[in-house]
mmCIF file of C-alpha atoms and ligand atoms in Angstrom:
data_model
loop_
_atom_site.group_PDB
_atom_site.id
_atom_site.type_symbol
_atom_site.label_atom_id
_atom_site.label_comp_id
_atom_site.label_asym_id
_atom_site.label_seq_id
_atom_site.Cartn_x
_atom_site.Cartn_y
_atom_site.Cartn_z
ATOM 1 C CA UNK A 1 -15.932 -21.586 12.265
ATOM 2 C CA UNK A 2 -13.023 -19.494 14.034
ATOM 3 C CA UNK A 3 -10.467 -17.456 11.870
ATOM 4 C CA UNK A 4 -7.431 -20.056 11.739
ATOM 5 C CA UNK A 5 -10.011 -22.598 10.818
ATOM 6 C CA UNK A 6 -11.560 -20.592 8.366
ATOM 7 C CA UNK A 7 -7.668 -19.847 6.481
ATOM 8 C CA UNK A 8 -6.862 -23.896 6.553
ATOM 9 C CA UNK A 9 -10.291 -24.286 5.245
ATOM 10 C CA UNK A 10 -10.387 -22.319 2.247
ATOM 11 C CA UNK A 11 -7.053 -20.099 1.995
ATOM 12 C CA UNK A 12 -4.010 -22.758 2.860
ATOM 13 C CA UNK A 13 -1.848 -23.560 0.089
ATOM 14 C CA UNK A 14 -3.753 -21.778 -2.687
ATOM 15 C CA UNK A 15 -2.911 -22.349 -5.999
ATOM 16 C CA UNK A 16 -0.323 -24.500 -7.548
ATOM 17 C CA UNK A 17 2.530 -25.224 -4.904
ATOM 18 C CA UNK A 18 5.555 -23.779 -6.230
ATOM 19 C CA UNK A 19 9.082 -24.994 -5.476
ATOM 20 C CA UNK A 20 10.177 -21.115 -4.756
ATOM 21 C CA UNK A 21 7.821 -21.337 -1.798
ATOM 22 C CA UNK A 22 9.817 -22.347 1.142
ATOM 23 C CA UNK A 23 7.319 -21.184 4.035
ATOM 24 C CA UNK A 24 3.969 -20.183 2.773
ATOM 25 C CA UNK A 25 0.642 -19.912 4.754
ATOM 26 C CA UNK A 26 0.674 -20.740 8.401
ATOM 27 C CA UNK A 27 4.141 -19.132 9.871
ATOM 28 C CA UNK A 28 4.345 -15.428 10.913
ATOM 29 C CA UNK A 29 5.563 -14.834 7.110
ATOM 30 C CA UNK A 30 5.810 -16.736 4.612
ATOM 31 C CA UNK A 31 9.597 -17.178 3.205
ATOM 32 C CA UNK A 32 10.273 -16.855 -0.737
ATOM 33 C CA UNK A 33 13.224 -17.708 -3.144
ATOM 34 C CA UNK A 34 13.536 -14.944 -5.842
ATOM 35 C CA UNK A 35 15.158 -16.343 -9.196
ATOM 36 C CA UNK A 36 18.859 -15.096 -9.313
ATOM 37 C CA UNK A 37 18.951 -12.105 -11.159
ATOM 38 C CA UNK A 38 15.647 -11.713 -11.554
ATOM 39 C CA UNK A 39 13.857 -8.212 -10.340
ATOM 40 C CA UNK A 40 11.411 -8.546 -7.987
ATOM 41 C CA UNK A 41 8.079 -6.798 -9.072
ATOM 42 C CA UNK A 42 5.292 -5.368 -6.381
ATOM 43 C CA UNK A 43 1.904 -4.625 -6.911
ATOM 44 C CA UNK A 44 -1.221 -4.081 -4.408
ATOM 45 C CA UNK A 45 -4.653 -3.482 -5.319
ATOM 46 C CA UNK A 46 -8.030 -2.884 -2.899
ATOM 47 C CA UNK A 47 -10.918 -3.625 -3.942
ATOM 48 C CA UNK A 48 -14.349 -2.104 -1.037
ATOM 49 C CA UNK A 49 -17.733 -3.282 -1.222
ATOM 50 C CA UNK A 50 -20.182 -0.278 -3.290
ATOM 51 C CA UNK A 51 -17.118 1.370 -4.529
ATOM 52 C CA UNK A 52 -15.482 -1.039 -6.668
ATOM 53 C CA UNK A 53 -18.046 -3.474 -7.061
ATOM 54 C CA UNK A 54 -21.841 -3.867 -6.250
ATOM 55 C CA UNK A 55 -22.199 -5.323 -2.536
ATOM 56 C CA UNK A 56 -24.334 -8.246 -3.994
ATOM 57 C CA UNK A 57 -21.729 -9.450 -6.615
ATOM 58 C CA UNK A 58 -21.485 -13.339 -7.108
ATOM 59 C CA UNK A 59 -18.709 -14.291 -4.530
ATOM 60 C CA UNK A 60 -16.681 -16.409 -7.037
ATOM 61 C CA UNK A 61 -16.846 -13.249 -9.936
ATOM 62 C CA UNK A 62 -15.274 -11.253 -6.613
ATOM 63 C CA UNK A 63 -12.260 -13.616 -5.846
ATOM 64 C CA UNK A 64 -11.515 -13.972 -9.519
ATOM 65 C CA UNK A 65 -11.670 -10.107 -9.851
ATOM 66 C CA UNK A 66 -9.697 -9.187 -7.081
ATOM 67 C CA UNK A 67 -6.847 -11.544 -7.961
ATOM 68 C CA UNK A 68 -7.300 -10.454 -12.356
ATOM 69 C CA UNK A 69 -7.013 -6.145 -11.581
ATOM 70 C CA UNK A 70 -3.539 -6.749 -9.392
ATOM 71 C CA UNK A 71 -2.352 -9.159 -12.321
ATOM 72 C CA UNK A 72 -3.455 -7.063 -14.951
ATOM 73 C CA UNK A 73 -0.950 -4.111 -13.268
ATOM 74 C CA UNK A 74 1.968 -6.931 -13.268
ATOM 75 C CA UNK A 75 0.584 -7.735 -17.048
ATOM 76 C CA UNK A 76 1.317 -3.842 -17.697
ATOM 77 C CA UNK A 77 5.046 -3.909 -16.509
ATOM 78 C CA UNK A 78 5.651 -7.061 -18.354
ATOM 79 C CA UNK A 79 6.373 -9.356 -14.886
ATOM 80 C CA UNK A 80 6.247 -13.026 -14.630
ATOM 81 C CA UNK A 81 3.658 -13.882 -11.284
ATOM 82 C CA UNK A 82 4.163 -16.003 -8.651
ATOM 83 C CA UNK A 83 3.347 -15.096 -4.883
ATOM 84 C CA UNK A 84 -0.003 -13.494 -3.494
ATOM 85 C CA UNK A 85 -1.113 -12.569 -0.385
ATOM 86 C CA UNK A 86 -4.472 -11.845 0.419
ATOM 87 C CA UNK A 87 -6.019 -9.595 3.498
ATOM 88 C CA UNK A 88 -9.821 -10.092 3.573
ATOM 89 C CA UNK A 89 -12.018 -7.918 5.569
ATOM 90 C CA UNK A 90 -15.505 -9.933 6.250
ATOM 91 C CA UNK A 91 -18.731 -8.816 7.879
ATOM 92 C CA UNK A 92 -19.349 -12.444 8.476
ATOM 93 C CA UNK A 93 -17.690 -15.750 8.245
ATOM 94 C CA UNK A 94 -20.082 -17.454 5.677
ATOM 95 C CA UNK A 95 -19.549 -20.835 4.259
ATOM 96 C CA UNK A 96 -20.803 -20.073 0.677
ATOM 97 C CA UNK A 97 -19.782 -17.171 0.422
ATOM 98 C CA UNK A 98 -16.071 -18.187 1.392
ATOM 99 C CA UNK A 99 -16.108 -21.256 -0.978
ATOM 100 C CA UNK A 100 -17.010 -19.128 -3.798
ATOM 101 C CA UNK A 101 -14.670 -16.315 -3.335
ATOM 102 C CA UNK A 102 -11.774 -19.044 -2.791
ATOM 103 C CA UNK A 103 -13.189 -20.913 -5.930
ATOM 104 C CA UNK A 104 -12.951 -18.015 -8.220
ATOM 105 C CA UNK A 105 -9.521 -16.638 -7.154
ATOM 106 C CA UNK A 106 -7.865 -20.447 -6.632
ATOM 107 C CA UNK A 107 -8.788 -20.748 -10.656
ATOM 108 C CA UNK A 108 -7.334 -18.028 -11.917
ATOM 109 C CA UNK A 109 -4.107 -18.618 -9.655
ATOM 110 C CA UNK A 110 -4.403 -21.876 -10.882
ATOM 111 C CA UNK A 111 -4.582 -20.228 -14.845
ATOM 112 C CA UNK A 112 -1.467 -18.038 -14.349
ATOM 113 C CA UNK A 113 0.756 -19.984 -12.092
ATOM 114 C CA UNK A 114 0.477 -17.985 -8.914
ATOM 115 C CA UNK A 115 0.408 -19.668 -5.284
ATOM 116 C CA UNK A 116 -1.338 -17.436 -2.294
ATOM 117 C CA UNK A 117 1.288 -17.193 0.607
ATOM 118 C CA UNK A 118 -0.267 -15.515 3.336
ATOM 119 C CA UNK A 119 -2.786 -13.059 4.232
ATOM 120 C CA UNK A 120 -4.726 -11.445 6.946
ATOM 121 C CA UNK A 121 -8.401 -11.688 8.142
ATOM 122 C CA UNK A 122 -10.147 -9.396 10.173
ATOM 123 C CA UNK A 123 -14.024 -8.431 10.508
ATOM 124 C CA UNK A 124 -15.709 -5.390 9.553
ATOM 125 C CA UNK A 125 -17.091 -4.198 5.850
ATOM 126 C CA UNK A 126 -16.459 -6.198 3.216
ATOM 127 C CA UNK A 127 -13.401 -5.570 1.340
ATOM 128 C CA UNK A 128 -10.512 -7.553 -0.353
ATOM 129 C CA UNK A 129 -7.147 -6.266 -1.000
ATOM 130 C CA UNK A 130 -4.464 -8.767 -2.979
ATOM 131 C CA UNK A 131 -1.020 -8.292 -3.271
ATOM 132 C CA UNK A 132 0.643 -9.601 -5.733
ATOM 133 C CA UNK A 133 4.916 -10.747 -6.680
ATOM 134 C CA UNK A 134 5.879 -11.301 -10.114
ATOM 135 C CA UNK A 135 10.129 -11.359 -11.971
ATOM 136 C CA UNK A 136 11.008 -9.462 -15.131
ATOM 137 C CA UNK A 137 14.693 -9.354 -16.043
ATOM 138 C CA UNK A 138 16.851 -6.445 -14.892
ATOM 139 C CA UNK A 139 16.066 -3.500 -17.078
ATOM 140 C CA UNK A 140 12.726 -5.841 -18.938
ATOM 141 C CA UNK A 141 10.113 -3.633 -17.071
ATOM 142 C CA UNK A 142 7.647 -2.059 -19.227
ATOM 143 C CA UNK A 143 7.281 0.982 -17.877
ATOM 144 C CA UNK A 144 4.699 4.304 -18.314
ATOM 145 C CA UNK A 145 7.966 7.042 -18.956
ATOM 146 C CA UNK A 146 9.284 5.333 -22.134
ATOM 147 C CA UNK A 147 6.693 6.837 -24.893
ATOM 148 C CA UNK A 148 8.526 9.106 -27.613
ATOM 149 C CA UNK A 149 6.976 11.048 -30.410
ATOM 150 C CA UNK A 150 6.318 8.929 -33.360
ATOM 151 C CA UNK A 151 5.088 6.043 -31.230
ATOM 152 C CA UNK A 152 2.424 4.039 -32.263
ATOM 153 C CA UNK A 153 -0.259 3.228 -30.059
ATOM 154 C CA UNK A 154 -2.193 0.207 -29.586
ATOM 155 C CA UNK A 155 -4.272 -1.351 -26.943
ATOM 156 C CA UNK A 156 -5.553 -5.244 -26.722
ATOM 157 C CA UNK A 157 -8.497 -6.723 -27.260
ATOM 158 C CA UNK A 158 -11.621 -4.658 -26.657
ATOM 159 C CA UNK A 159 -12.334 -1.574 -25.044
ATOM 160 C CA UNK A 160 -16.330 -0.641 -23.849
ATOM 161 C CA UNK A 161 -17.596 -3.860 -22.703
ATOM 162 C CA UNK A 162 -16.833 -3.256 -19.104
ATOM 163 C CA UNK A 163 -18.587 0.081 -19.346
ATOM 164 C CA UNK A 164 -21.979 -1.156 -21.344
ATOM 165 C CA UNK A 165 -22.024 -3.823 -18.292
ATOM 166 C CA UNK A 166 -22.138 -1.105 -15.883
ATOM 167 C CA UNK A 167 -24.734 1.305 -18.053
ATOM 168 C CA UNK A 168 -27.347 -2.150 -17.818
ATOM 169 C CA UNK A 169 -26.231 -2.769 -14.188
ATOM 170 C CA UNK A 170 -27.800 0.251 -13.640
ATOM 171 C CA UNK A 171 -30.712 -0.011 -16.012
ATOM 172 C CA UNK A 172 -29.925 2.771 -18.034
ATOM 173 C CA UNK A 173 -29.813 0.442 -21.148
ATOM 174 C CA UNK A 174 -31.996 -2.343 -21.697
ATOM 175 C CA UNK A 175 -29.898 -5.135 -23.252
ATOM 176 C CA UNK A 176 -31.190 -8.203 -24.731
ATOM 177 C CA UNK A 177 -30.072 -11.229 -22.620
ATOM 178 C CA UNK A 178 -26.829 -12.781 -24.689
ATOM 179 C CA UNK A 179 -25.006 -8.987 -25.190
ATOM 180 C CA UNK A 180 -26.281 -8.480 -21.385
ATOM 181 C CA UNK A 181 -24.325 -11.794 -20.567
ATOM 182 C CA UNK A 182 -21.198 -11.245 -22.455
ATOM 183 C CA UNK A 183 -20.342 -7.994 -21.526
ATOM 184 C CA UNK A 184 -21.524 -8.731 -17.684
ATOM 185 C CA UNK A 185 -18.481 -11.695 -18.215
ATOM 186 C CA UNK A 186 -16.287 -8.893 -18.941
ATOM 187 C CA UNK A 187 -17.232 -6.682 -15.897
ATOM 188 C CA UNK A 188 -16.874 -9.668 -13.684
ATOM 189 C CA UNK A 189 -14.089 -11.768 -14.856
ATOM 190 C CA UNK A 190 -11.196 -9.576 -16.513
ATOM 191 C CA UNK A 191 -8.675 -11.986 -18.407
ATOM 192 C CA UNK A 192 -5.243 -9.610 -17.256
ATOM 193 C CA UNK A 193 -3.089 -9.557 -20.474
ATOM 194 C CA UNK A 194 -0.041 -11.307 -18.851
ATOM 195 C CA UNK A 195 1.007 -13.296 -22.320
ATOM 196 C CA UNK A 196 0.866 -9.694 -23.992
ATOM 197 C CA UNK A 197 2.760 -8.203 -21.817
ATOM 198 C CA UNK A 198 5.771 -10.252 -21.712
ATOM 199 C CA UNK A 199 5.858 -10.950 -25.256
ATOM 200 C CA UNK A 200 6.364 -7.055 -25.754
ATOM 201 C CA UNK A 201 9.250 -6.749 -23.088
ATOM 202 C CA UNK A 202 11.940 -4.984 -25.404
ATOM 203 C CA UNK A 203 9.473 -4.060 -27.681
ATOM 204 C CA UNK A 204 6.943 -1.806 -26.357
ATOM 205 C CA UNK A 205 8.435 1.736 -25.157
ATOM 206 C CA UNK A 206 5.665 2.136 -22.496
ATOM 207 C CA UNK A 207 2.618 0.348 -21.616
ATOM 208 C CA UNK A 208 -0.474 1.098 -19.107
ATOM 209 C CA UNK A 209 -2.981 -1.069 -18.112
ATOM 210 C CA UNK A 210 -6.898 0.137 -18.579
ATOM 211 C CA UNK A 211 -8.873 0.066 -15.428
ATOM 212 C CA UNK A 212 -9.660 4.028 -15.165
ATOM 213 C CA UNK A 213 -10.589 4.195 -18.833
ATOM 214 C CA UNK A 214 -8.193 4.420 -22.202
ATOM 215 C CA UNK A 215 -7.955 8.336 -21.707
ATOM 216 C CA UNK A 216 -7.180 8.846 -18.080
ATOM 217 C CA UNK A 217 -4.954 5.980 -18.401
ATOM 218 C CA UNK A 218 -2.935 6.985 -21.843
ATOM 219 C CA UNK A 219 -3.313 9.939 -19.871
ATOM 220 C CA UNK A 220 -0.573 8.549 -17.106
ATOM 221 C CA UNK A 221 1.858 7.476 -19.955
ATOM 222 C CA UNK A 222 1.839 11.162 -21.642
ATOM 223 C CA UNK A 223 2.615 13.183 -18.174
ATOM 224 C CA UNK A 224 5.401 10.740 -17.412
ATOM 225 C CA UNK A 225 6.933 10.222 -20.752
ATOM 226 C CA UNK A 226 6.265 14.480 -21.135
ATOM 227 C CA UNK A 227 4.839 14.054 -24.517
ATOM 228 C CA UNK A 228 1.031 13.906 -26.312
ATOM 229 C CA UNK A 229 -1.026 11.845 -28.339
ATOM 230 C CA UNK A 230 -3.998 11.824 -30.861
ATOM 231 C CA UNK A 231 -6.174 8.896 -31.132
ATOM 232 C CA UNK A 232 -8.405 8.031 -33.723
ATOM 233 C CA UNK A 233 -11.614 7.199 -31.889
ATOM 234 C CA UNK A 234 -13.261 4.945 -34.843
ATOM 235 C CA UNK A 235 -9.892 2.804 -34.573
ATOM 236 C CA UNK A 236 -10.941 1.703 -31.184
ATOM 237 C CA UNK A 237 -11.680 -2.039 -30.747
ATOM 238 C CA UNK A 238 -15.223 -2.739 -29.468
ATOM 239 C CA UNK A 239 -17.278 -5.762 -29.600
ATOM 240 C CA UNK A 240 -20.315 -6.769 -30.996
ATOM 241 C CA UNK A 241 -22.590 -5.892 -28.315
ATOM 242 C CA UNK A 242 -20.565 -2.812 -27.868
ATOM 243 C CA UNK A 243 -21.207 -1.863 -31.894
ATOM 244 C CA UNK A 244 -24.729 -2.308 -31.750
ATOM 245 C CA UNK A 245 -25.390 -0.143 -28.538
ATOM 246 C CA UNK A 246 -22.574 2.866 -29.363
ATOM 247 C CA UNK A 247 -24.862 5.280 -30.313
ATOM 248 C CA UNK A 248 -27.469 4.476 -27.210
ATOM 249 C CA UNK A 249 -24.161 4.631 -25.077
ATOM 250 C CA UNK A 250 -22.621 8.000 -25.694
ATOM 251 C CA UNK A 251 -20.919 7.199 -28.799
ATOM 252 C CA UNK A 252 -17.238 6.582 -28.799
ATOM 253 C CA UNK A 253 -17.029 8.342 -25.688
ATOM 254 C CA UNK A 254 -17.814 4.996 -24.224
ATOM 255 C CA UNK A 255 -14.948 2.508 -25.446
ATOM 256 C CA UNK A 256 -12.837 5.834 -25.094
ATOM 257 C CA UNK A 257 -13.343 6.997 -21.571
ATOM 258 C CA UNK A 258 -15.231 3.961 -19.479
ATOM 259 C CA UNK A 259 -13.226 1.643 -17.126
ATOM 260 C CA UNK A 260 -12.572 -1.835 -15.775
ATOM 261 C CA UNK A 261 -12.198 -3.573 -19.142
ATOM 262 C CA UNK A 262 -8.290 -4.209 -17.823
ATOM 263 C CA UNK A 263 -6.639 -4.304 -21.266
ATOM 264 C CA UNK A 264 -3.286 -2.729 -21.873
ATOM 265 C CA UNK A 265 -2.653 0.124 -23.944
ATOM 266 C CA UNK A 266 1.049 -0.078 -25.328
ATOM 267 C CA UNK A 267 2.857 2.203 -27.295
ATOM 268 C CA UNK A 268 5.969 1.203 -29.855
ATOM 269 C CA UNK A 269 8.729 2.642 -31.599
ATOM 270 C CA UNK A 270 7.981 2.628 -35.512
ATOM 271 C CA UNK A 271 11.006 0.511 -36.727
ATOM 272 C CA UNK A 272 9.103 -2.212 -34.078
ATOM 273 C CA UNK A 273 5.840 -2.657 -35.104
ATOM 274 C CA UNK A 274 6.256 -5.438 -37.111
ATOM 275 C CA UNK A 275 7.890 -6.901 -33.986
ATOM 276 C CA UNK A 276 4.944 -5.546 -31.624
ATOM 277 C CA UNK A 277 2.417 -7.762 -33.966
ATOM 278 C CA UNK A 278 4.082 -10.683 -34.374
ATOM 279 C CA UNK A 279 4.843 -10.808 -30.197
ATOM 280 C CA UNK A 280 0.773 -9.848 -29.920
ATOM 281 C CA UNK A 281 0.170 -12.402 -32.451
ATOM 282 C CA UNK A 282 2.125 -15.077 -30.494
ATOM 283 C CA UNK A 283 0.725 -14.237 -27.149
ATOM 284 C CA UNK A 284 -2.934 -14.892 -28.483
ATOM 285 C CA UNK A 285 -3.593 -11.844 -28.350
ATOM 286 C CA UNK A 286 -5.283 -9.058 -30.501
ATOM 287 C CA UNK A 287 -3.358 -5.759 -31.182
ATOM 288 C CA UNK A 288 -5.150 -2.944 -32.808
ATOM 289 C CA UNK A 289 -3.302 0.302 -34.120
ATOM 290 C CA UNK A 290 -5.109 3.503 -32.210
ATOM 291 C CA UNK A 291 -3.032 6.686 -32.527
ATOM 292 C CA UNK A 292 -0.137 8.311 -32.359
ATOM 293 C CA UNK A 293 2.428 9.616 -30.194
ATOM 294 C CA UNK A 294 3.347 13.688 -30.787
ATOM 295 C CA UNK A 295 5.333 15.704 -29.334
ATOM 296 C CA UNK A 296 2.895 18.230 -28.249
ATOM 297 C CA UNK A 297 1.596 17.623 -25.316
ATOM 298 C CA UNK A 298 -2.373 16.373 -23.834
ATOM 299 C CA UNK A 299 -4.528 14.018 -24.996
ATOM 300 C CA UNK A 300 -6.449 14.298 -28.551
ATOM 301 C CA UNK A 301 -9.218 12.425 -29.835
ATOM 302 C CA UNK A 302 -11.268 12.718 -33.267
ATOM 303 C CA UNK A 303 -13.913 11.282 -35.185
ATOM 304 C CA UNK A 304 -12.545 9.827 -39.040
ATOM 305 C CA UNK A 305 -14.352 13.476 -40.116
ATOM 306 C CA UNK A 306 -12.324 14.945 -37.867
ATOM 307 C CA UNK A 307 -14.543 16.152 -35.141
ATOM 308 C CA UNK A 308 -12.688 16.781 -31.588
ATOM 309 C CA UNK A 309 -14.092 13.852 -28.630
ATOM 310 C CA UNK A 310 -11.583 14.334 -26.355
ATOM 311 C CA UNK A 311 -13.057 13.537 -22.988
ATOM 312 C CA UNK A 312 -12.559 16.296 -20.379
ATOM 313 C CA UNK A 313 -9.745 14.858 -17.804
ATOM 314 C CA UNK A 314 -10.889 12.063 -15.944
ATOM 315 C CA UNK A 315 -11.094 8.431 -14.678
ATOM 316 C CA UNK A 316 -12.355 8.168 -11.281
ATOM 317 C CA UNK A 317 -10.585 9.336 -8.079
ATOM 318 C CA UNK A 318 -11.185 8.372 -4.468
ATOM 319 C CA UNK A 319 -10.056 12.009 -3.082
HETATM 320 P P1 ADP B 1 -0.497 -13.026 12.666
HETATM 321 O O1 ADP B 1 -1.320 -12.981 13.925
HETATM 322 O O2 ADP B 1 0.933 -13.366 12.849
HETATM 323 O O3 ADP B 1 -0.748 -11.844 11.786
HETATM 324 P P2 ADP B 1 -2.528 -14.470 11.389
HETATM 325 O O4 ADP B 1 -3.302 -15.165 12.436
HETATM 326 O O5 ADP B 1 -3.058 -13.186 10.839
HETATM 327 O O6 ADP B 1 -1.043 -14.300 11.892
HETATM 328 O O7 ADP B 1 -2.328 -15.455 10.172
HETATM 329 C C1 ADP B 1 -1.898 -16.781 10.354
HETATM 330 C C2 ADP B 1 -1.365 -17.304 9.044
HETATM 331 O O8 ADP B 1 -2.417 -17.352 8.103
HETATM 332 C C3 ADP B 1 -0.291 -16.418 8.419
HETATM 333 O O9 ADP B 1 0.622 -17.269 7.755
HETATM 334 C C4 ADP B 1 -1.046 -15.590 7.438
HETATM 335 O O10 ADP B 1 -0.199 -15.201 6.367
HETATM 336 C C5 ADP B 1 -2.121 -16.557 6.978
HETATM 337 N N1 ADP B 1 -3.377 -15.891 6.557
HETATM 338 C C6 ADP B 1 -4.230 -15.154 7.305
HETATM 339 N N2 ADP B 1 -5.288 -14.747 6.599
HETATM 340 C C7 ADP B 1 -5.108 -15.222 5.339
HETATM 341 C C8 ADP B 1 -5.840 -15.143 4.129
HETATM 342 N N3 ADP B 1 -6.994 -14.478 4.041
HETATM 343 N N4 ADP B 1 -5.335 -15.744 3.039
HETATM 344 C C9 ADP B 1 -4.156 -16.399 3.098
HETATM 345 N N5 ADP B 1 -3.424 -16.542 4.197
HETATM 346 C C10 ADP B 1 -3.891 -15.958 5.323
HETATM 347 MG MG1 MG B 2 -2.734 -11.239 11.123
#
């Protein structure tokens, strides 16, 4: 199978074929029709083989993946997809391998309305970066500098999973089969938190999404909104799985400081919380109260009795 056959094959035309597509995979560019005054929105993510996932990851959890973290980042400023493109780096052309990988991103795409209009392909060690187009009305984007003292935070559905995942991926924890399945589900297929996003445009005075872990993350909104925050650790949300393994897991350290769970963490003006629930409500999506914003600045975190569990700074750098 040569290259150009190998993008017709599996990479043409991905996703639903949207009417704002004028030229998409096949040209030198492709050629797109931005809304009128609409912004246009700009994210790009990389993901390399036994640095951001295990090399022998299930092909289809991979495509999904690599298309969910770049959404998640559009989720977290509140944008609208609706172009990809795609530059895959391959150590082999391999049937399976490429039907799964196009499988798992083409249903997400399919899920969130975006179509794939170009790409690049090249050989060498595996590694996948998407780039991904999304609108949010002028002035709409949720942004990281907005937080002010008095803020509540809150943060989506569940923080931890993605992190217990990793702990039995590396057989420090022995889980029982069904929590070993549902938090691998996390690790490997993120749901981004586009609904919540854009129901808390105009709401929400910053928001962040959670791939580095809650702290390093909140961490981003503090130094460029110049304030602090103290977060009540017990508040968290955690699952089930997550619950019954805390204390074999480091305690709340874990929902507090592990990564990849790809929620958002959102924080809103007082006189708009009841706003802020209702829009979380709408979007399907559960909001849970975490901490505060102060005006003092760095990160704090307690225990209900008041013990300090602030995590030293962190999430994970490259350099
Ligand atoms: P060029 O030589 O001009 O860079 P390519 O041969 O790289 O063109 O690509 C040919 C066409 O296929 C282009 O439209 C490009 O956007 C598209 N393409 C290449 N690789 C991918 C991919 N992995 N996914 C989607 N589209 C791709
Ligand atoms: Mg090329």
């Amino acid at each position: 199978m040569g290259e150009f056959e190998l993008i017709s094959r599996y990479f043409a035309g991905l996703g639903p074929q949207r009417q704002d597509v004028l030229v998409g995979v096949g040209d030198d560019a492709a050629v797109l029709q931005p809304p009128a005054g609409q912004m246009l929105v700009a994210s790009v993510d990389t993901l390399v083989a036994g640095v951001h996932f295990p090399g022998e990851t299930d092909p289809e959890s991979l495509g999904h993946k690599a298309l969910a973290v770049n959404l998640s980042d559009l989720a977290a400023m509140g944008a609208e997809p609706a172009w990809a493109t795609l530059t895959l780096t391959l150590p082999a052309a391999e049937e399976g391998w490429l039907e799964g990988f196009a499988s798992g991103f083409a249903t997400l795409a399919a899920q969130v309305g975006i179509q794939l209009v170009g790409g690049d392909t090249t050989r060498g060690p595996l590694t996948v970066t998407v780039n991904v187009l999304g609108f949010v009305p002028p002035g709409a984007a949720l942004l990281r500098s907005g937080a002010r003292p008095g803020d509540l935070l809150y943060v989506t559905g569940q923080l931890g999973d993605a992190g217990l995942a990793l702990l039995a991926l590396q057989q420090e924890l022995r889980l029982p089969k069904p929590d070993r399945e549902a938090v691998l589900r996390r690790l490997d297929r993120p749901q981004p938190r586009l609904a919540a996003g854009r129901a808390l445009r105009g709401i929400a005075s910053a928001a962040i999404d959670v791939s580095d872990g809650l702290a390093a993350d909140l961490g981003h909104i503090l130094e460029a909104s110049g304030v602090g925050a103290t977060v009540q650790a017990e508040r968290l949300p955690i699952s089930e799985p997550v619950r019954r393994w805390l204390p074999q897991a480091g305690g709340w350290v874990l929902p507090l400081s592990a990564g990849d769970d790809y929620e958002l963490c959102l924080t809103v003006p007082p006189s708009r919380q009841a706003a802020a629930e209702a829009a979380g409500a709408q979007a399907g999506c559960e909001l849970t109260w975490v901490g505060t914003i102060d005006a003092r600045r760095g990160l704090r975190c307690n225990l209900d009795d008041g013990t300090d569990i602030t995590p030293s700074a962190g999430g994970y750098r490259h350099f």
